[in-house]
C-alpha positions as a LaTeX table, in Angstrom:
\begin{tabular}{lrrr}
\hline
Residue & $x$ (\AA) & $y$ (\AA) & $z$ (\AA) \\
\hline
Unk1 & $-4.70$ & $-16.40$ & 15.81 \\
Unk2 & $-5.94$ & $-13.16$ & 15.95 \\
Unk3 & $-4.99$ & $-11.45$ & 12.91 \\
Unk4 & $-3.93$ & $-7.58$ & 12.19 \\
Unk5 & $-6.67$ & $-5.48$ & 10.77 \\
Unk6 & $-5.30$ & $-2.32$ & 9.20 \\
Unk7 & $-8.75$ & $-0.71$ & 7.61 \\
Unk8 & $-10.11$ & 2.67 & 7.70 \\
Unk9 & $-12.99$ & 1.51 & 9.77 \\
Unk10 & $-14.61$ & 0.12 & 11.46 \\
Unk11 & $-10.84$ & $-0.70$ & 12.81 \\
Unk12 & $-9.00$ & $-2.25$ & 14.97 \\
Unk13 & $-10.22$ & $-1.83$ & 18.78 \\
Unk14 & $-7.81$ & $-3.04$ & 22.13 \\
Unk15 & $-7.64$ & $-6.30$ & 22.85 \\
Unk16 & $-8.00$ & $-5.43$ & 26.11 \\
Unk17 & $-11.24$ & $-3.30$ & 25.12 \\
Unk18 & $-12.46$ & $-6.68$ & 23.54 \\
Unk19 & $-11.86$ & $-8.76$ & 26.02 \\
Unk20 & $-13.79$ & $-6.83$ & 28.52 \\
Unk21 & $-16.59$ & $-5.98$ & 26.13 \\
Unk22 & $-16.50$ & $-10.05$ & 25.71 \\
Unk23 & $-17.09$ & $-10.68$ & 29.20 \\
Unk24 & $-19.17$ & $-8.58$ & 30.14 \\
Unk25 & $-21.19$ & $-9.01$ & 26.86 \\
Unk26 & $-23.88$ & $-11.49$ & 28.17 \\
Unk27 & $-23.70$ & $-10.84$ & 32.14 \\
Unk28 & $-22.62$ & $-7.16$ & 32.89 \\
Unk29 & $-20.56$ & $-7.11$ & 36.23 \\
Unk30 & $-22.74$ & $-10.30$ & 37.39 \\
Unk31 & $-26.61$ & $-8.01$ & 37.00 \\
Unk32 & $-27.98$ & $-10.28$ & 34.98 \\
Unk33 & $-28.55$ & $-9.00$ & 31.85 \\
Unk34 & $-26.44$ & $-7.59$ & 29.21 \\
Unk35 & $-25.17$ & $-4.27$ & 28.88 \\
Unk36 & $-27.02$ & $-4.03$ & 25.68 \\
Unk37 & $-30.18$ & $-4.94$ & 27.27 \\
Unk38 & $-29.78$ & $-1.35$ & 29.58 \\
Unk39 & $-32.07$ & 1.39 & 29.28 \\
Unk40 & $-30.46$ & 4.23 & 29.32 \\
Unk41 & $-32.41$ & 5.61 & 32.05 \\
Unk42 & $-30.51$ & 3.65 & 34.77 \\
Unk43 & $-28.09$ & 3.41 & 37.13 \\
Unk44 & $-25.95$ & 1.26 & 35.84 \\
Unk45 & $-25.90$ & 3.51 & 31.95 \\
Unk46 & $-25.88$ & 6.48 & 33.72 \\
Unk47 & $-22.49$ & 6.07 & 35.21 \\
Unk48 & $-20.90$ & 4.75 & 32.16 \\
Unk49 & $-22.30$ & 7.95 & 30.13 \\
Unk50 & $-20.87$ & 10.38 & 32.40 \\
Unk51 & $-18.05$ & 8.85 & 33.02 \\
Unk52 & $-17.67$ & 8.05 & 29.32 \\
Unk53 & $-17.77$ & 12.80 & 29.00 \\
Unk54 & $-15.37$ & 12.83 & 31.71 \\
Unk55 & $-12.83$ & 10.97 & 30.64 \\
Unk56 & $-13.07$ & 12.28 & 27.00 \\
Unk57 & $-12.59$ & 16.06 & 28.28 \\
Unk58 & $-9.74$ & 15.01 & 30.69 \\
Unk59 & $-7.74$ & 12.87 & 27.95 \\
Unk60 & $-8.54$ & 16.70 & 26.06 \\
Unk61 & $-7.64$ & 18.26 & 29.07 \\
Unk62 & $-10.50$ & 20.53 & 28.75 \\
Unk63 & $-12.88$ & 23.22 & 31.13 \\
Unk64 & $-16.41$ & 23.08 & 31.68 \\
Unk65 & $-16.24$ & 25.68 & 28.46 \\
Unk66 & $-17.20$ & 23.26 & 26.60 \\
Unk67 & $-19.84$ & 20.04 & 26.44 \\
Unk68 & $-19.34$ & 16.16 & 25.13 \\
Unk69 & $-22.43$ & 15.40 & 23.22 \\
Unk70 & $-23.44$ & 11.68 & 21.99 \\
Unk71 & $-25.27$ & 11.74 & 18.86 \\
Unk72 & $-26.63$ & 9.60 & 16.16 \\
Unk73 & $-25.19$ & 9.27 & 12.56 \\
Unk74 & $-22.03$ & 9.19 & 12.46 \\
Unk75 & $-20.16$ & 12.41 & 11.40 \\
Unk76 & $-21.33$ & 11.79 & 7.94 \\
Unk77 & $-24.54$ & 13.58 & 9.74 \\
Unk78 & $-22.70$ & 16.71 & 10.72 \\
Unk79 & $-22.11$ & 18.39 & 8.48 \\
Unk80 & $-24.83$ & 19.01 & 7.82 \\
Unk81 & $-26.07$ & 20.02 & 11.51 \\
Unk82 & $-22.85$ & 21.98 & 11.59 \\
Unk83 & $-23.99$ & 24.39 & 9.11 \\
Unk84 & $-27.66$ & 23.89 & 10.61 \\
Unk85 & $-26.92$ & 25.23 & 14.35 \\
Unk86 & $-24.34$ & 27.93 & 13.68 \\
Unk87 & $-24.42$ & 29.17 & 10.48 \\
Unk88 & $-25.50$ & 33.47 & 10.83 \\
Unk89 & $-26.59$ & 34.73 & 7.93 \\
Unk90 & $-22.60$ & 36.20 & 7.00 \\
Unk91 & $-20.07$ & 33.76 & 5.37 \\
Unk92 & $-18.60$ & 30.26 & 6.35 \\
Unk93 & $-15.19$ & 29.41 & 5.22 \\
Unk94 & $-13.51$ & 25.63 & 4.39 \\
Unk95 & $-10.74$ & 23.98 & 3.18 \\
Unk96 & $-11.46$ & 21.12 & 0.72 \\
Unk97 & $-8.67$ & 18.90 & 1.18 \\
Unk98 & $-10.84$ & 15.59 & 0.07 \\
Unk99 & $-13.63$ & 13.76 & $-0.53$ \\
Unk100 & $-15.46$ & 14.54 & 3.48 \\
Unk101 & $-14.58$ & 18.22 & 2.95 \\
Unk102 & $-16.31$ & 18.20 & $-0.28$ \\
Unk103 & $-19.09$ & 16.51 & 1.44 \\
Unk104 & $-19.64$ & 18.76 & 4.23 \\
Unk105 & $-19.53$ & 22.20 & 1.81 \\
Unk106 & $-22.04$ & 20.04 & $-0.43$ \\
Unk107 & $-24.03$ & 19.33 & 2.61 \\
Unk108 & $-23.44$ & 23.37 & 4.00 \\
Unk109 & $-24.98$ & 24.73 & 0.18 \\
Unk110 & $-27.27$ & 21.94 & $-0.07$ \\
Unk111 & $-29.57$ & 24.08 & 3.13 \\
Unk112 & $-28.40$ & 27.54 & 0.75 \\
Unk113 & $-25.07$ & 28.31 & 3.10 \\
Unk114 & $-23.65$ & 31.45 & 2.01 \\
Unk115 & $-20.16$ & 29.39 & 1.91 \\
Unk116 & $-16.29$ & 30.00 & 0.21 \\
Unk117 & $-14.00$ & 27.60 & $-0.36$ \\
Unk118 & $-10.99$ & 29.79 & 0.53 \\
Unk119 & $-7.98$ & 26.75 & 0.02 \\
Unk120 & $-8.04$ & 23.66 & $-1.04$ \\
Unk121 & $-5.75$ & 20.71 & $-2.63$ \\
Unk122 & $-8.24$ & 19.33 & $-5.46$ \\
Unk123 & $-5.73$ & 20.06 & $-8.48$ \\
Unk124 & $-3.33$ & 17.80 & $-7.11$ \\
Unk125 & $-5.39$ & 15.68 & $-6.39$ \\
Unk126 & $-5.51$ & 16.69 & $-2.72$ \\
Unk127 & $-1.91$ & 14.88 & $-2.21$ \\
Unk128 & $-1.39$ & 17.81 & 0.45 \\
Unk129 & $-2.54$ & 20.34 & 3.16 \\
Unk130 & $-2.96$ & 24.09 & 1.32 \\
Unk131 & $-1.75$ & 27.22 & 3.46 \\
Unk132 & $-4.75$ & 28.74 & 4.83 \\
Unk133 & $-6.00$ & 32.24 & 5.75 \\
Unk134 & $-9.34$ & 33.06 & 7.45 \\
Unk135 & $-11.30$ & 35.75 & 7.18 \\
Unk136 & $-11.39$ & 37.05 & 10.85 \\
Unk137 & $-15.52$ & 37.33 & 10.82 \\
Unk138 & $-16.54$ & 34.30 & 9.42 \\
Unk139 & $-19.17$ & 32.54 & 10.54 \\
Unk140 & $-16.81$ & 29.77 & 11.14 \\
Unk141 & $-13.96$ & 28.07 & 9.37 \\
Unk142 & $-13.66$ & 24.42 & 8.88 \\
Unk143 & $-10.92$ & 22.01 & 8.12 \\
Unk144 & $-10.74$ & 18.62 & 7.65 \\
Unk145 & $-8.12$ & 17.37 & 10.38 \\
Unk146 & $-6.56$ & 13.87 & 9.03 \\
Unk147 & $-8.01$ & 12.75 & 5.33 \\
Unk148 & $-8.05$ & 8.85 & 5.26 \\
Unk149 & $-8.02$ & 8.51 & 1.72 \\
Unk150 & $-5.05$ & 10.08 & 1.05 \\
Unk151 & $-3.27$ & 10.32 & 4.07 \\
Unk152 & $-2.98$ & 13.40 & 4.66 \\
Unk153 & $-3.01$ & 15.66 & 8.02 \\
Unk154 & $-2.29$ & 18.97 & 9.52 \\
Unk155 & 0.82 & 18.97 & 12.03 \\
Unk156 & $-0.57$ & 22.24 & 13.35 \\
Unk157 & $-3.99$ & 23.81 & 12.95 \\
Unk158 & $-5.04$ & 26.98 & 11.83 \\
Unk159 & $-4.93$ & 30.09 & 13.94 \\
Unk160 & $-8.33$ & 32.50 & 13.23 \\
Unk161 & $-10.00$ & 34.40 & 14.96 \\
Unk162 & $-12.90$ & 33.22 & 13.60 \\
Unk163 & $-14.84$ & 30.12 & 15.30 \\
Unk164 & $-13.26$ & 27.06 & 14.05 \\
Unk165 & $-14.71$ & 23.62 & 13.12 \\
Unk166 & $-12.62$ & 20.37 & 13.14 \\
Unk167 & $-13.74$ & 17.21 & 11.82 \\
Unk168 & $-11.59$ & 14.39 & 13.02 \\
Unk169 & $-12.93$ & 11.61 & 12.76 \\
Unk170 & $-9.44$ & 10.12 & 11.86 \\
Unk171 & $-6.97$ & 10.81 & 14.13 \\
Unk172 & $-8.95$ & 11.30 & 17.10 \\
Unk173 & $-7.72$ & 11.13 & 20.49 \\
Unk174 & $-4.52$ & 10.23 & 18.79 \\
Unk175 & $-2.91$ & 13.29 & 20.32 \\
Unk176 & $-3.26$ & 16.51 & 22.51 \\
Unk177 & $-4.37$ & 20.30 & 20.39 \\
Unk178 & $-4.57$ & 23.37 & 21.45 \\
Unk179 & $-8.49$ & 23.83 & 21.97 \\
Unk180 & $-7.24$ & 28.37 & 21.88 \\
Unk181 & $-9.54$ & 29.13 & 18.78 \\
Unk182 & $-12.21$ & 25.25 & 18.22 \\
Unk183 & $-15.33$ & 26.44 & 18.83 \\
Unk184 & $-16.69$ & 22.20 & 17.16 \\
Unk185 & $-14.65$ & 19.15 & 17.40 \\
Unk186 & $-15.79$ & 16.48 & 16.68 \\
Unk187 & $-15.79$ & 12.79 & 14.86 \\
Unk188 & $-17.36$ & 9.60 & 14.67 \\
Unk189 & $-15.69$ & 6.63 & 17.15 \\
Unk190 & $-14.91$ & 3.81 & 14.30 \\
Unk191 & $-11.68$ & 4.80 & 13.65 \\
Unk192 & $-9.95$ & 5.77 & 16.96 \\
Unk193 & $-12.52$ & 5.81 & 19.89 \\
Unk194 & $-14.16$ & 3.12 & 19.46 \\
Unk195 & $-17.52$ & 1.05 & 17.50 \\
Unk196 & $-19.30$ & 2.48 & 14.34 \\
Unk197 & $-23.14$ & 4.36 & 14.90 \\
Unk198 & $-21.83$ & 6.52 & 17.55 \\
Unk199 & $-20.49$ & 9.91 & 17.05 \\
Unk200 & $-18.73$ & 12.32 & 19.94 \\
Unk201 & $-18.76$ & 16.45 & 19.65 \\
Unk202 & $-16.90$ & 19.11 & 21.79 \\
Unk203 & $-18.66$ & 22.28 & 21.36 \\
Unk204 & $-17.90$ & 24.92 & 23.14 \\
Unk205 & $-20.88$ & 26.70 & 25.04 \\
Unk206 & $-21.05$ & 29.74 & 22.93 \\
Unk207 & $-21.73$ & 28.18 & 20.12 \\
Unk208 & $-24.50$ & 26.35 & 21.39 \\
Unk209 & $-26.14$ & 29.56 & 23.03 \\
Unk210 & $-26.15$ & 29.84 & 18.34 \\
Unk211 & $-27.89$ & 27.16 & 18.44 \\
Unk212 & $-30.63$ & 28.28 & 20.94 \\
Unk213 & $-31.35$ & 30.90 & 18.53 \\
Unk214 & $-32.10$ & 28.20 & 15.38 \\
Unk215 & $-35.60$ & 27.12 & 14.56 \\
Unk216 & $-34.66$ & 24.01 & 14.03 \\
Unk217 & $-35.98$ & 19.94 & 14.27 \\
Unk218 & $-35.57$ & 18.72 & 18.18 \\
Unk219 & $-33.00$ & 15.89 & 17.82 \\
Unk220 & $-31.22$ & 18.21 & 14.98 \\
Unk221 & $-30.51$ & 21.06 & 18.34 \\
Unk222 & $-27.64$ & 21.03 & 19.85 \\
Unk223 & $-28.85$ & 22.63 & 22.20 \\
Unk224 & $-31.62$ & 20.44 & 22.76 \\
Unk225 & $-29.26$ & 17.73 & 23.31 \\
Unk226 & $-26.74$ & 19.20 & 25.79 \\
Unk227 & $-30.32$ & 20.41 & 28.08 \\
Unk228 & $-30.74$ & 16.37 & 28.07 \\
Unk229 & $-26.68$ & 15.71 & 28.36 \\
Unk230 & $-26.99$ & 13.26 & 24.72 \\
Unk231 & $-30.21$ & 11.59 & 26.77 \\
Unk232 & $-32.80$ & 13.20 & 24.18 \\
Unk233 & $-33.55$ & 10.23 & 23.55 \\
Unk234 & $-32.53$ & 7.00 & 23.16 \\
Unk235 & $-28.45$ & 7.23 & 23.03 \\
Unk236 & $-25.80$ & 4.74 & 21.37 \\
Unk237 & $-26.47$ & 2.57 & 24.18 \\
Unk238 & $-23.66$ & $-0.30$ & 23.54 \\
Unk239 & $-21.45$ & 2.62 & 20.90 \\
Unk240 & $-20.78$ & 4.69 & 24.33 \\
Unk241 & $-20.06$ & 2.02 & 26.60 \\
Unk242 & $-17.28$ & 1.47 & 24.13 \\
Unk243 & $-16.62$ & 4.29 & 24.09 \\
Unk244 & $-16.25$ & 4.35 & 27.94 \\
Unk245 & $-13.46$ & 2.06 & 27.33 \\
Unk246 & $-11.45$ & 2.88 & 24.95 \\
Unk247 & $-11.70$ & 6.50 & 27.22 \\
Unk248 & $-10.01$ & 3.83 & 30.78 \\
Unk249 & $-7.82$ & 1.82 & 28.19 \\
Unk250 & $-6.21$ & 5.70 & 26.65 \\
Unk251 & $-5.94$ & 6.95 & 30.45 \\
Unk252 & $-4.61$ & 3.39 & 31.24 \\
Unk253 & $-1.69$ & 4.19 & 28.43 \\
Unk254 & $-0.75$ & 7.23 & 29.91 \\
Unk255 & $-2.70$ & 9.74 & 28.10 \\
Unk256 & $-2.67$ & 11.50 & 24.56 \\
Unk257 & 1.04 & 12.49 & 24.75 \\
Unk258 & 1.81 & 8.77 & 25.67 \\
Unk259 & $-0.30$ & 7.42 & 22.82 \\
Unk260 & 0.92 & 10.30 & 20.28 \\
Unk261 & 4.91 & 9.31 & 20.47 \\
Unk262 & 3.70 & 5.68 & 19.91 \\
Unk263 & 1.76 & 6.55 & 16.81 \\
Unk264 & 5.22 & 9.31 & 16.11 \\
Unk265 & 6.88 & 6.00 & 15.88 \\
Unk266 & 4.79 & 3.10 & 14.09 \\
Unk267 & 4.26 & 6.01 & 11.44 \\
Unk268 & 8.23 & 7.16 & 11.51 \\
Unk269 & 8.67 & 3.29 & 10.90 \\
Unk270 & 6.08 & 2.56 & 8.00 \\
Unk271 & 7.69 & 5.35 & 6.36 \\
Unk272 & 11.08 & 4.58 & 6.55 \\
Unk273 & 10.55 & 1.41 & 5.24 \\
Unk274 & 8.63 & 2.20 & 2.86 \\
Unk275 & 11.23 & 6.22 & 1.50 \\
Unk276 & 14.14 & 2.96 & 1.27 \\
Unk277 & 12.61 & 1.07 & $-0.96$ \\
Unk278 & 14.34 & 2.62 & $-4.02$ \\
Unk279 & 10.87 & 3.86 & $-5.65$ \\
Unk280 & 9.33 & 0.14 & $-5.29$ \\
Unk281 & 7.00 & 2.12 & $-2.78$ \\
Unk282 & 6.08 & 4.71 & $-2.86$ \\
Unk283 & 3.86 & 7.66 & $-0.77$ \\
Unk284 & 1.44 & 9.27 & $-1.80$ \\
Unk285 & 0.79 & 12.71 & 0.32 \\
Unk286 & 3.56 & 14.98 & 0.14 \\
Unk287 & 6.09 & 14.60 & 2.75 \\
Unk288 & 5.56 & 17.55 & 5.34 \\
Unk289 & 1.84 & 16.33 & 5.43 \\
Unk290 & 2.25 & 12.69 & 5.85 \\
Unk291 & $-1.02$ & 11.10 & 8.66 \\
Unk292 & 0.33 & 9.58 & 10.72 \\
Unk293 & $-2.61$ & 7.38 & 10.95 \\
Unk294 & $-3.20$ & 6.62 & 7.58 \\
Unk295 & $-0.38$ & 5.42 & 5.53 \\
Unk296 & $-1.83$ & 5.29 & 1.50 \\
Unk297 & 0.91 & 4.25 & $-1.01$ \\
Unk298 & 1.28 & 2.19 & $-4.38$ \\
Unk299 & 3.52 & $-0.10$ & $-5.68$ \\
Unk300 & 5.84 & 1.57 & $-9.17$ \\
Unk301 & 4.41 & $-1.57$ & $-11.09$ \\
Unk302 & 1.03 & $-1.80$ & $-10.13$ \\
Unk303 & 0.47 & $-5.54$ & $-11.46$ \\
Unk304 & 2.30 & $-6.23$ & $-8.62$ \\
Unk305 & $-0.48$ & $-4.80$ & $-6.14$ \\
Unk306 & $-3.09$ & $-7.10$ & $-6.53$ \\
Unk307 & $-0.06$ & $-9.88$ & $-5.76$ \\
Unk308 & 0.99 & $-7.84$ & $-3.33$ \\
Unk309 & $-3.10$ & $-8.05$ & $-1.13$ \\
Unk310 & $-3.83$ & $-11.72$ & $-2.27$ \\
Unk311 & 0.24 & $-12.87$ & 0.17 \\
Unk312 & $-0.80$ & $-10.10$ & 2.80 \\
Unk313 & $-4.05$ & $-11.58$ & 3.39 \\
Unk314 & $-2.37$ & $-15.30$ & 3.31 \\
Unk315 & 0.10 & $-13.83$ & 6.18 \\
Unk316 & $-3.24$ & $-12.33$ & 8.31 \\
Unk317 & $-2.35$ & $-8.64$ & 6.75 \\
Unk318 & $-6.36$ & $-7.52$ & 6.64 \\
Unk319 & $-7.76$ & $-4.28$ & 5.13 \\
Unk320 & $-4.94$ & $-2.97$ & 3.24 \\
Unk321 & $-6.60$ & $-2.09$ & $-0.29$ \\
Unk322 & $-6.16$ & 1.53 & $-0.65$ \\
Unk323 & $-10.27$ & 3.33 & $-0.83$ \\
Unk324 & $-12.13$ & 2.91 & $-4.41$ \\
Unk325 & $-11.10$ & 6.57 & $-5.27$ \\
Unk326 & $-7.47$ & 6.11 & $-5.21$ \\
Unk327 & $-6.54$ & 3.01 & $-5.46$ \\
Unk328 & $-3.20$ & 1.43 & $-3.89$ \\
Unk329 & $-2.56$ & 0.27 & $-0.89$ \\
Unk330 & $-3.90$ & 1.90 & 2.13 \\
Unk331 & $-2.56$ & 0.63 & 6.00 \\
Unk332 & $-4.20$ & 2.63 & 8.52 \\
Unk333 & $-2.70$ & 2.57 & 11.77 \\
Unk334 & $-4.87$ & 3.86 & 14.54 \\
Unk335 & $-4.32$ & 3.57 & 17.85 \\
Unk336 & $-4.90$ & $-0.04$ & 18.42 \\
Unk337 & $-2.40$ & $-0.82$ & 16.31 \\
Unk338 & 1.16 & $-1.65$ & 18.62 \\
Unk339 & 4.39 & $-1.52$ & 16.83 \\
Unk340 & 4.85 & $-4.70$ & 17.09 \\
Unk341 & 1.80 & $-5.42$ & 14.56 \\
Unk342 & 3.69 & $-2.61$ & 12.08 \\
Unk343 & 7.79 & $-3.85$ & 12.15 \\
Unk344 & 5.46 & $-7.34$ & 11.18 \\
Unk345 & 3.66 & $-5.68$ & 8.49 \\
Unk346 & 7.31 & $-4.02$ & 7.82 \\
Unk347 & 8.31 & $-6.84$ & 8.11 \\
Unk348 & 6.39 & $-8.35$ & 4.74 \\
Unk349 & 6.85 & $-5.91$ & 2.86 \\
Unk350 & 10.62 & $-6.00$ & 2.72 \\
Unk351 & 10.27 & $-9.58$ & 2.01 \\
Unk352 & 7.69 & $-8.46$ & $-0.86$ \\
Unk353 & 10.48 & $-5.91$ & $-2.30$ \\
Unk354 & 12.70 & $-8.67$ & $-2.43$ \\
Unk355 & 10.45 & $-11.18$ & $-3.74$ \\
Unk356 & 9.51 & $-9.07$ & $-6.96$ \\
Unk357 & 11.99 & $-6.45$ & $-6.94$ \\
\hline
\end{tabular}
């Protein structure tokens, strides 16, 4: 029996993706060797590689004005690569909504970027998404769309005249979005689009022009990776293969509009159980900014927390321990988590409440 994994990442994969990968792990489509052994220069891998890029753009409805890059280093490397490639010597504006934006801010400061934090929810321990207005002439504006630790999420992105940069690692491919003012949209794939080791970057072509003019190491230049179609060096072959399977799976589900409806239904069900518990469970994020991906909450009697986590594991519900910075409980209900699995968690929570309230 497979257990239900509510971990924030690496996280649950769709079962049919795991099954297909397993079937091809030892012998890829009868060719006599593993998908993990293919040269990245081979026609077999190139078909996977370019199909993955094509499907990713198709899911978001992007035209030729954007390119897809597959890079090493996860999302965290982008905290440095973004200012290295896109800073023009003016000012870069950031919204601080938690640890991941704070890390991005710190990396930009290390690089000597003229940086301004234009909005922050730090004074209330990142329990909400602050309102923000960016300067029209900023080199770029930077946000994180969903915050895994605190369970907050932008329902709508800020409208800007300057280029908007979005770290979307934890709500990647979970809904359709408006790209009209987005210059760079990126994330690690290990939460909602595959396994760890790979980052996927959607970059507008005018941003590549900025990169070309930078005196940077080749491996840190977006324009180099674009020129070589993300094959400048040996890529994360297996991670790209799994990403490709995830893109196929998302298209089979009906695309991002269908996925969004499913995610909304799952989140509403879980939040309803918490809200109707008469204070036994309490959501951390403020109501208007609750995440559809990461539900962070606690138990009124904190002495019951280890009991909850132990009994959850005994019921095959894994990965529910909250992040060390916040504590409590966190259920990450990404695309691959089904409605039935969320119902199982909700039933457990109702029984736990009856037992200990």
